[in-house]
Every structure is written in structure tokens, then in C-alpha cells.
JSON list of C-alpha atoms in Angstrom, two decimals:
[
{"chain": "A", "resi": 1, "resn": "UNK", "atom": "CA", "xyz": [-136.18, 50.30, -9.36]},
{"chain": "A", "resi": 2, "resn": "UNK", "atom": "CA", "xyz": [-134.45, 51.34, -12.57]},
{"chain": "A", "resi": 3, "resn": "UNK", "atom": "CA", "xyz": [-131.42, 52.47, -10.72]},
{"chain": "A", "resi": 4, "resn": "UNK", "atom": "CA", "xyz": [-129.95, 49.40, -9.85]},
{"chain": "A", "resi": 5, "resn": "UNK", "atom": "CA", "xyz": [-130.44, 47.75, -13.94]},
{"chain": "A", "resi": 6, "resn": "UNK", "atom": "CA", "xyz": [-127.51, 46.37, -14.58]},
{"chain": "A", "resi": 7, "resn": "UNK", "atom": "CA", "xyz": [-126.14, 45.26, -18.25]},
{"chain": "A", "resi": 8, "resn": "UNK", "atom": "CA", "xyz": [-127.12, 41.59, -17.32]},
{"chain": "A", "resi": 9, "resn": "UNK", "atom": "CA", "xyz": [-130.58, 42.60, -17.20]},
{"chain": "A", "resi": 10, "resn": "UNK", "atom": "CA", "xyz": [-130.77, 44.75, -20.04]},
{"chain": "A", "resi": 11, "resn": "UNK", "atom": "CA", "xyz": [-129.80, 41.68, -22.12]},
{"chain": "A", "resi": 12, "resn": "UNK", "atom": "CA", "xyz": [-131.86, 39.43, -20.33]},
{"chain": "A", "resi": 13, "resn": "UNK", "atom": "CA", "xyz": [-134.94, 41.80, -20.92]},
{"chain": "A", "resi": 14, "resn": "UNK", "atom": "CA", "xyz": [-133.59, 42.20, -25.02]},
{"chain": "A", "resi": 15, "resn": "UNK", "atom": "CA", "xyz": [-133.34, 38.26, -25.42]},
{"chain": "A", "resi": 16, "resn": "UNK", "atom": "CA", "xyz": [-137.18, 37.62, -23.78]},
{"chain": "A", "resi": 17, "resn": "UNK", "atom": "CA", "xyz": [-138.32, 39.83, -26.51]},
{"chain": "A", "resi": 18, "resn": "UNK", "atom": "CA", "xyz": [-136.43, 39.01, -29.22]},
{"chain": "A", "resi": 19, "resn": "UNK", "atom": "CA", "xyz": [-136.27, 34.64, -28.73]},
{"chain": "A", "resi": 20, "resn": "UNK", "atom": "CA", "xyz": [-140.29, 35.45, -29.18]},
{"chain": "A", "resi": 21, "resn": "UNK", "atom": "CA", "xyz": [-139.77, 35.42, -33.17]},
{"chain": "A", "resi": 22, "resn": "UNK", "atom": "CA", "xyz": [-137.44, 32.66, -32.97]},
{"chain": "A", "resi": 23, "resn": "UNK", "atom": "CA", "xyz": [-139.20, 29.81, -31.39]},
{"chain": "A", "resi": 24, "resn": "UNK", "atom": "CA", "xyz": [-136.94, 27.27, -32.36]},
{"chain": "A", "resi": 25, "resn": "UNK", "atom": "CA", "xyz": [-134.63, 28.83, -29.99]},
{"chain": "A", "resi": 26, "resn": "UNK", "atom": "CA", "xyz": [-137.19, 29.18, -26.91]},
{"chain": "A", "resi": 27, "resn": "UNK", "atom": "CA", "xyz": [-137.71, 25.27, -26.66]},
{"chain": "A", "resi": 28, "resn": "UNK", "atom": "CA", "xyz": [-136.76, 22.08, -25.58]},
{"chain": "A", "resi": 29, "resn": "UNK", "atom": "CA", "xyz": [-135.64, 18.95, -27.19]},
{"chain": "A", "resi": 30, "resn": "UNK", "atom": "CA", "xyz": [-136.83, 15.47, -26.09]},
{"chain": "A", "resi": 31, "resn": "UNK", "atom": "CA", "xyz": [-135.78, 12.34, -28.11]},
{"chain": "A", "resi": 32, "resn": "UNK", "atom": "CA", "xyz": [-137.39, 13.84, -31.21]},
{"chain": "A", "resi": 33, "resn": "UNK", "atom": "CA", "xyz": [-139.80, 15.90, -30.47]},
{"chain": "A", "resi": 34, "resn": "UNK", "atom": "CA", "xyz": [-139.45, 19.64, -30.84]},
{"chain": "A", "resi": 35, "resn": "UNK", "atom": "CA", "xyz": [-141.75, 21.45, -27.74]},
{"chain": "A", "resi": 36, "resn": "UNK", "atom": "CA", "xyz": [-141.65, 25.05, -28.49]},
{"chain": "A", "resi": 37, "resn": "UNK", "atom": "CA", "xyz": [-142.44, 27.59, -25.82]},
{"chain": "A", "resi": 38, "resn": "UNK", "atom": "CA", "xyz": [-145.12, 30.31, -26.24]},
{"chain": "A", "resi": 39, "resn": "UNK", "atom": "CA", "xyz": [-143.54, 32.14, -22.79]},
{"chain": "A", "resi": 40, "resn": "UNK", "atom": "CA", "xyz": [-139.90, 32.71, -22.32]},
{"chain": "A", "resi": 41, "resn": "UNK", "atom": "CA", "xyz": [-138.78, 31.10, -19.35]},
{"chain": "A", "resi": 42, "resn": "UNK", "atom": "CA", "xyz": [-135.60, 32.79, -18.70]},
{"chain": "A", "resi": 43, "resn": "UNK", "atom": "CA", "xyz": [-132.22, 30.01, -16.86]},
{"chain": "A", "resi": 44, "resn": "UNK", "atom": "CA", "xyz": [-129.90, 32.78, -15.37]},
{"chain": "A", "resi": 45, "resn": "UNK", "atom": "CA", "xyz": [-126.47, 30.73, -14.61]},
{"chain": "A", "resi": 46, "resn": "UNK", "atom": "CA", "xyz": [-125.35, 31.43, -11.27]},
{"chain": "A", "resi": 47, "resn": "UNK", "atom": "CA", "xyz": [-121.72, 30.99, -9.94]},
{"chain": "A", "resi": 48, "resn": "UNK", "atom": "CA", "xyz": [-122.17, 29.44, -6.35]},
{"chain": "A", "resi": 49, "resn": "UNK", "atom": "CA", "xyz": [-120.23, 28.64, -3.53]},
{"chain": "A", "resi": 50, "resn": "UNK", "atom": "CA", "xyz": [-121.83, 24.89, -4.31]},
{"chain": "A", "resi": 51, "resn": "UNK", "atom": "CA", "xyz": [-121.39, 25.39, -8.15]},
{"chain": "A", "resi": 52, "resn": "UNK", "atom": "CA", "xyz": [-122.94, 26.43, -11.23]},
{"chain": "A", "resi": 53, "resn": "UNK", "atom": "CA", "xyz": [-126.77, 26.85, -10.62]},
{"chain": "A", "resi": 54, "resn": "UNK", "atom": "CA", "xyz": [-129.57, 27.74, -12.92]},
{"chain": "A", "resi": 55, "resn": "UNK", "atom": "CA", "xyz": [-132.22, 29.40, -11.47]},
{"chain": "A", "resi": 56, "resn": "UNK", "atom": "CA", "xyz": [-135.67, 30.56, -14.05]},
{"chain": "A", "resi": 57, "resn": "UNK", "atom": "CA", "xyz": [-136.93, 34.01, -14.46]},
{"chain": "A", "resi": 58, "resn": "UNK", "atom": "CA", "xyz": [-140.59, 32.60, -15.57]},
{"chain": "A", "resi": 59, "resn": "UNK", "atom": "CA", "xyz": [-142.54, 34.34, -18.26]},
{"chain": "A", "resi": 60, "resn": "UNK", "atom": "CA", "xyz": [-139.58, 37.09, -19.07]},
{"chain": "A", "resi": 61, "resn": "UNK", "atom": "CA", "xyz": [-141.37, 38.45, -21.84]},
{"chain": "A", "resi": 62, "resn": "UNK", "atom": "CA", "xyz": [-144.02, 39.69, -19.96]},
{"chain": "A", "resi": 63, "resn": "UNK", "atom": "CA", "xyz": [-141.94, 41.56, -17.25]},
{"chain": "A", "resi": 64, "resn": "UNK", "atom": "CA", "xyz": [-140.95, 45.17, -17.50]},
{"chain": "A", "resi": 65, "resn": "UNK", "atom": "CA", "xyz": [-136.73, 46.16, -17.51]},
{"chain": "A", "resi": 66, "resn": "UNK", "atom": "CA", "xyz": [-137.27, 46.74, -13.70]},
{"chain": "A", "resi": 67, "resn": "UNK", "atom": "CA", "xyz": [-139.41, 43.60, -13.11]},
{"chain": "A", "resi": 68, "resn": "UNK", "atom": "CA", "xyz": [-136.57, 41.48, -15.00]},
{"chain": "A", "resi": 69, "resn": "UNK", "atom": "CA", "xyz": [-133.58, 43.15, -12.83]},
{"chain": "A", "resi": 70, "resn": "UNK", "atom": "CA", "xyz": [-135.50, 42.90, -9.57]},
{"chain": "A", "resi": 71, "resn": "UNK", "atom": "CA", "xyz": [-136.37, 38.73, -10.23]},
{"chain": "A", "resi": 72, "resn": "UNK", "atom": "CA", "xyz": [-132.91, 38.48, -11.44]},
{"chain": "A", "resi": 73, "resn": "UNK", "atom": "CA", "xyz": [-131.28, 39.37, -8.32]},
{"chain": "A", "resi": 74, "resn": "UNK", "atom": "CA", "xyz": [-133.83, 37.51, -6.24]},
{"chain": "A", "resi": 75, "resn": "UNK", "atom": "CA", "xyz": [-133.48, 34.35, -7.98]},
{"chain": "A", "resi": 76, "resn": "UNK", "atom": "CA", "xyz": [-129.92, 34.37, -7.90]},
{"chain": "A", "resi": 77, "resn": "UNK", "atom": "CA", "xyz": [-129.40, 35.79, -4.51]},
{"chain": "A", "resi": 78, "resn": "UNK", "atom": "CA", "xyz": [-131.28, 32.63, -2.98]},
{"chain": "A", "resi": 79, "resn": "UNK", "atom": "CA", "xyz": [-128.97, 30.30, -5.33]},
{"chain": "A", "resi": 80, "resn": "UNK", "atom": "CA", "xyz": [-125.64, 31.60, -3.71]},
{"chain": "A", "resi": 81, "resn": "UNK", "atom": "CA", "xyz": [-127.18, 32.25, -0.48]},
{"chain": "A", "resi": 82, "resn": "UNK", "atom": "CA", "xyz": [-128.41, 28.36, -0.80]},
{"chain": "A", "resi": 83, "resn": "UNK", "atom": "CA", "xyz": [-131.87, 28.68, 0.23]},
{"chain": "A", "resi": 84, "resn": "UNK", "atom": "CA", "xyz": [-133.14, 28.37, -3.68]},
{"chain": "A", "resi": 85, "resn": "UNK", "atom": "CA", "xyz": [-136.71, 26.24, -3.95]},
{"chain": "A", "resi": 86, "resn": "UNK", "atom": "CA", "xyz": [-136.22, 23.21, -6.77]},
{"chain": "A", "resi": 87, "resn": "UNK", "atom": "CA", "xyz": [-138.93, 24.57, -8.36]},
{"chain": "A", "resi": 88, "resn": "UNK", "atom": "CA", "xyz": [-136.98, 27.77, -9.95]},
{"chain": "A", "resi": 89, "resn": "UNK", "atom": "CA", "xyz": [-134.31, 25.31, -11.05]},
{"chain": "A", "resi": 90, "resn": "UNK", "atom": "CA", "xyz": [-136.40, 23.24, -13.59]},
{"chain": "A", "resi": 91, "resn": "UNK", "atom": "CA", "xyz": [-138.85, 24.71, -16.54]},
{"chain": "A", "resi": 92, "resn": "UNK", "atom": "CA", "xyz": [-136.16, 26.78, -18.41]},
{"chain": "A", "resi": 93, "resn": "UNK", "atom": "CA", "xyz": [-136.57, 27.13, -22.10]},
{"chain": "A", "resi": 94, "resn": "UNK", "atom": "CA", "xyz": [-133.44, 29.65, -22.47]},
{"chain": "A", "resi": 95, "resn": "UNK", "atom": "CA", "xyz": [-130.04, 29.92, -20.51]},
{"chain": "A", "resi": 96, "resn": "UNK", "atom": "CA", "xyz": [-127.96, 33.40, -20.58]},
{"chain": "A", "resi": 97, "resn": "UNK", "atom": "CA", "xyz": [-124.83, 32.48, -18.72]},
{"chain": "A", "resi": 98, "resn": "UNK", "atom": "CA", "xyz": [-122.71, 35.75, -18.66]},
{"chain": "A", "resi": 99, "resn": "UNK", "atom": "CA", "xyz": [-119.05, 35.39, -18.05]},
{"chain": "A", "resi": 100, "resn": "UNK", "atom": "CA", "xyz": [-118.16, 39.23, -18.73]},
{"chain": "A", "resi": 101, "resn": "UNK", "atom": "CA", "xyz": [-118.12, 40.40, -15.50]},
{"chain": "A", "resi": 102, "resn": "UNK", "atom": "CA", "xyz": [-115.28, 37.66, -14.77]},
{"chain": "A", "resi": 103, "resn": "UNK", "atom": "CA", "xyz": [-113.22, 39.40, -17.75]},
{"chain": "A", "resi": 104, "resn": "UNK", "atom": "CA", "xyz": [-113.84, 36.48, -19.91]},
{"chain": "A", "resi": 105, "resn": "UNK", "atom": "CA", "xyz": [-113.53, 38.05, -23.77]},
{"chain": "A", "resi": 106, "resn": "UNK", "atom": "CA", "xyz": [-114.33, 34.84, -25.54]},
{"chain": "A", "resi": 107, "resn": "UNK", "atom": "CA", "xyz": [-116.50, 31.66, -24.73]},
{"chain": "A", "resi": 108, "resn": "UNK", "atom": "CA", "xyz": [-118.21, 29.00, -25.68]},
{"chain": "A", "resi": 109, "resn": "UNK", "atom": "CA", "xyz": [-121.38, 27.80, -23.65]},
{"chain": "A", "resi": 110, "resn": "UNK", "atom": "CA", "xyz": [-122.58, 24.73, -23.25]},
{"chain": "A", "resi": 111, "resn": "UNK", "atom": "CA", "xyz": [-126.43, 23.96, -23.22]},
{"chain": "A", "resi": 112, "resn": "UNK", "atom": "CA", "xyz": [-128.58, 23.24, -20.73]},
{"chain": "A", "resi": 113, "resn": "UNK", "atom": "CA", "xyz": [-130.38, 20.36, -21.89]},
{"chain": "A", "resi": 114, "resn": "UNK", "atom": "CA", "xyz": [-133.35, 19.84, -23.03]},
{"chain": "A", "resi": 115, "resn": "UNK", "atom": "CA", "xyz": [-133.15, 23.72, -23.98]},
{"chain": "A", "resi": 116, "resn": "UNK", "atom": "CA", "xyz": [-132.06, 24.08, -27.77]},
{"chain": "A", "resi": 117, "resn": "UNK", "atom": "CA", "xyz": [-129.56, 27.12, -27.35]},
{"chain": "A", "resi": 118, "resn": "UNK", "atom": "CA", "xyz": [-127.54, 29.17, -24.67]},
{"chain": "A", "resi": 119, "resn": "UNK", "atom": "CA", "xyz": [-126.30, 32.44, -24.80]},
{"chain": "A", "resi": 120, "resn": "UNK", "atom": "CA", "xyz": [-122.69, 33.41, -23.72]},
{"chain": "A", "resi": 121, "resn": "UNK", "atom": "CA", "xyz": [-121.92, 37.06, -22.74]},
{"chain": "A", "resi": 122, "resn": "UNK", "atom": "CA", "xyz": [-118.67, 38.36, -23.00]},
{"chain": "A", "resi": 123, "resn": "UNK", "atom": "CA", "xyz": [-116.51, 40.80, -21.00]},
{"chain": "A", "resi": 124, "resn": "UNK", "atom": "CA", "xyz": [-117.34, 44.99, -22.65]},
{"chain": "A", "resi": 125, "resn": "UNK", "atom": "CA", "xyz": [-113.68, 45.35, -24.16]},
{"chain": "A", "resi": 126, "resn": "UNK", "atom": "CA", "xyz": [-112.24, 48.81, -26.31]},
{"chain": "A", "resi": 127, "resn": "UNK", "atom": "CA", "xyz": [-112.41, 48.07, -29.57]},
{"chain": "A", "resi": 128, "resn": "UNK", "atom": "CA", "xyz": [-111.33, 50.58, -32.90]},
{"chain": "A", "resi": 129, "resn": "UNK", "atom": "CA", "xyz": [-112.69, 51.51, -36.01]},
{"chain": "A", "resi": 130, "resn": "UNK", "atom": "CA", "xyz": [-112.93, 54.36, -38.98]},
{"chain": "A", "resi": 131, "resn": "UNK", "atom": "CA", "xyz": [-115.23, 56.92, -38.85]},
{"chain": "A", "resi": 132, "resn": "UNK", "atom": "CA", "xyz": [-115.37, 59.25, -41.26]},
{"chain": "A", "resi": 133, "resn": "UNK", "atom": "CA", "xyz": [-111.43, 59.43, -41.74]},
{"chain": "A", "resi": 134, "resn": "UNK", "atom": "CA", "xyz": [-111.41, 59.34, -38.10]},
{"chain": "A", "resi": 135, "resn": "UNK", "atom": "CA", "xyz": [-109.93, 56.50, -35.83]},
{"chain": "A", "resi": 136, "resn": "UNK", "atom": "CA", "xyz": [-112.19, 55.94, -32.76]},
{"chain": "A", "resi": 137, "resn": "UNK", "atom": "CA", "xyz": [-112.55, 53.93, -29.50]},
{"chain": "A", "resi": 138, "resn": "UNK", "atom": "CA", "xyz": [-115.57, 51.99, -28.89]},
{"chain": "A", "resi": 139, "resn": "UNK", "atom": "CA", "xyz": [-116.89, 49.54, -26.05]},
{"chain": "A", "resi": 140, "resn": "UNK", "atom": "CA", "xyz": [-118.15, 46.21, -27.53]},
{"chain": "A", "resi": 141, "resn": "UNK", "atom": "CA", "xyz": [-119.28, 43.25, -26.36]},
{"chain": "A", "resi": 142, "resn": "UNK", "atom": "CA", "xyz": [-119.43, 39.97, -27.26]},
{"chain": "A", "resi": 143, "resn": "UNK", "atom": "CA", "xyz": [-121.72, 37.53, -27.55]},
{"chain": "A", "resi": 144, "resn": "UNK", "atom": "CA", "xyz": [-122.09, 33.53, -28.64]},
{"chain": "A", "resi": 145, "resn": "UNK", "atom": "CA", "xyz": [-125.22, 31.29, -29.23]},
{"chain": "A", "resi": 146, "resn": "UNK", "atom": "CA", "xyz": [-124.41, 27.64, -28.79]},
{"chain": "A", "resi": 147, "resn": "UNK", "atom": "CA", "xyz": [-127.25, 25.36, -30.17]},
{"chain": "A", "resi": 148, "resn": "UNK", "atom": "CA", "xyz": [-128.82, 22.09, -30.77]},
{"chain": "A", "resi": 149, "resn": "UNK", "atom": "CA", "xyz": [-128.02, 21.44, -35.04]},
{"chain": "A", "resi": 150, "resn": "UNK", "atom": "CA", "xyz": [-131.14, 18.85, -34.57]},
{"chain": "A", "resi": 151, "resn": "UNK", "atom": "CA", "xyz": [-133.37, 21.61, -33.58]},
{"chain": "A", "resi": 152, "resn": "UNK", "atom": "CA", "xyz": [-132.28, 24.37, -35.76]},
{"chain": "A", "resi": 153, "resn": "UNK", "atom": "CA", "xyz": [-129.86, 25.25, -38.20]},
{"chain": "A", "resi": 154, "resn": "UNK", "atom": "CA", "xyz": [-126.98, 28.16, -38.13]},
{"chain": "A", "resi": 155, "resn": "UNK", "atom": "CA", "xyz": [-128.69, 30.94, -40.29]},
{"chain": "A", "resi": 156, "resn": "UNK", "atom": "CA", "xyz": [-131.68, 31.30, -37.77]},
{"chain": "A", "resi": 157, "resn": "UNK", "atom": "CA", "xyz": [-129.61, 31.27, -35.48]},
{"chain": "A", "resi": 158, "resn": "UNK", "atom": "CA", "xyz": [-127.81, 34.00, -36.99]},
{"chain": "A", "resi": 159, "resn": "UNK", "atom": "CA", "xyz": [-130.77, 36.04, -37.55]},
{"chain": "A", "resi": 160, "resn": "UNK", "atom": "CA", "xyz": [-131.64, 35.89, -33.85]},
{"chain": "A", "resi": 161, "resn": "UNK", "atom": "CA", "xyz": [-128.34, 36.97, -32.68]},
{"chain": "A", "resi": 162, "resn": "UNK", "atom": "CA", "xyz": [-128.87, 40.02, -35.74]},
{"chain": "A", "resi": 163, "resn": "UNK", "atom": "CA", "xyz": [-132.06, 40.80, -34.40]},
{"chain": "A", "resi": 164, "resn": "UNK", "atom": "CA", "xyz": [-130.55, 40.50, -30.82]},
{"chain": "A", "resi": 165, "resn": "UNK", "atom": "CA", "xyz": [-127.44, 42.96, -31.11]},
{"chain": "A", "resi": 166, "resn": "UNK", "atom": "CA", "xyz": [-129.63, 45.47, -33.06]},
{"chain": "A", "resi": 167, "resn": "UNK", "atom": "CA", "xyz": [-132.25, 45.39, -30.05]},
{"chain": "A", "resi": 168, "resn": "UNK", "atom": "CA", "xyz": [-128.99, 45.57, -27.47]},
{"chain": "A", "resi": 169, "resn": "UNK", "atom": "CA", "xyz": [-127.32, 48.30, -29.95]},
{"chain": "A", "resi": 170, "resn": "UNK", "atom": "CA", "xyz": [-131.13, 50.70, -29.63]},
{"chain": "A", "resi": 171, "resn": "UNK", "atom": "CA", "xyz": [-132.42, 49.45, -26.37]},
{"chain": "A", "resi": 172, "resn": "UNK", "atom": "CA", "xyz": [-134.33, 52.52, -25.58]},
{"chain": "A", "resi": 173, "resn": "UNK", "atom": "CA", "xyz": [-136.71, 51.68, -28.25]},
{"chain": "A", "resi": 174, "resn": "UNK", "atom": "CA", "xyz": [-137.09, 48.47, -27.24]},
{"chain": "A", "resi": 175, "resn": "UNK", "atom": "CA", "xyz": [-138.65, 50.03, -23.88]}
]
């Protein structure tokens, strides 16, 4: 259930919504053909005792917050517990690789090919800013988008990581 919803999951439940109105993003790239995605099929990068695997969350976008969390730690729970079926490892159209919870503040990830674009989550650090005359203390978190140039250029790119921190920033209404 929703107790157990980690940050992880609340991202990966933002970026199947939001990669949905940038297309570009939810595909694959194949000598030079562009095969965009009308599901998000979701890679979640896995640290394992064998290495880095990249087991799928299939259609993301049409799983609740709870559904997302509970595949999540199914699919990666097999990886590191090395009983994972091929068949979860292949069909990705999107990789969220999250080094946060390592304490890594700054990344950049490298794409899964033939996917287009990965996204790298940072570690929550304190950050500061002015408020009204006021100096305060804020968590943030950072994120990077690494992507294909062939398949689409930086300002989409930009507008999906916009659209993506603003659905992160009020995920209730996302819900």
C-alpha cells in the first residue's frame, strides 16, 4: 500500500505521466528510424550483486502511485535476488537510474540504448534562498536528462524536465 511509497516511486509515477506529452523522449532509436511509444515502459536501474541491471515496469502510465511502488520493488527485488525473467529486462522505452540514495549530488547518466533519454536522480541536499527578506532552508533535488541529439533537440528536452519538476514540486495534484 501507500505506506511503503518511497521518493523513487513518486518520480517514477510523475515521469510515466509526464514523458506522455513528450514522445520523443518515450522511444527508441534504430539506425534511423524514430519508434515512438504510445505506453511508457518504465527501465528501473538496479545496483546488483552481479551489476547494473535494468528491469521494466510495463505500461507505467496506466498504474496507480501504489501499483508503481509495489512493481517497483518486485521487479527489482528479483534483479538483486537473481531470479529476474529476461523478459522484464528488454522492451524499455525510458530508464530512471537514481543515484540519490547513494549520496550522489551530481551525475550524468548514460542511455540505455535504443531508448532516446535517461533520467538521473540526485541525492535531496539543503539548499538556501530569500523569501520575503527572509533567508530559508530548503530540501532540493536534482535531476539530469541525458539524450539522443539525433532524436531530439535540448529545448524539448527542457520542457519535459519543466513540466517534470512542476509535476514533482505539486504531486498531490498529479494524483
Amino acid at each position: 500500500g501507500m505506506q511503503n511509497v518511497t521518493i523513487t516511486d513518486m518520480i517514477l509515477f510523475a515521469v510515466s505521466r509526464v514523458l506522455l506529452n513528450h514522445r520523443e523522449l518515450n522511444a527508441h532509436l534504430t539506425d534511423d528510424s524514430l519508434r515512438l511509444f504510445k505506453d511508457v515502459h518504465l527501465g528501473v536501474a538496479t545496483d546488483t550483486p552481479r551489476g547494473l541491471m535494468v528491469p521494466n515496469i510495463f505500461n507505467a502510465n496506466s498504474l496507480s502511485l501504489a501499483e508503481i511502488s509495489e512493481e517497483s520493488k518486485r521487479i527489482t527485488g528479483m534483479c538483486k535476488a537473481g531470479s529476474c525473467s529476461p523478459d522484464l529486462l528488454s522492451g524499455g522505452s525510458f530508464t530512471v537510474t537514481n543515484l540519490g540514495s547513494l549520496g550522489v549530488e551530481s551525475f550524468t547518466p548514460v542511455i540505455n540504448p535504443p531508448q532516446t533519454a535517461i533520467l538521473g536522480v540526485c541525492a535531496v541536499v539543503n539548499r538556501v534562498r530569500e523569501a520575503e527578506g527572509k533567508t530559508q532552508v530548503y530540501p532540493a533535488m536534482g535531476i539530469s536528462v541525458t539524450f539522443d541529439h539525433r532524436a531530439v533537440d535540448g529545448a524539448p528536452v527542457a520542457r519535459f524536465m519543466q513540466e517534470l519538476c512542476r509535476a514533482l514540486e505539486n504531486f498531490p495534484m498529479l494524483l
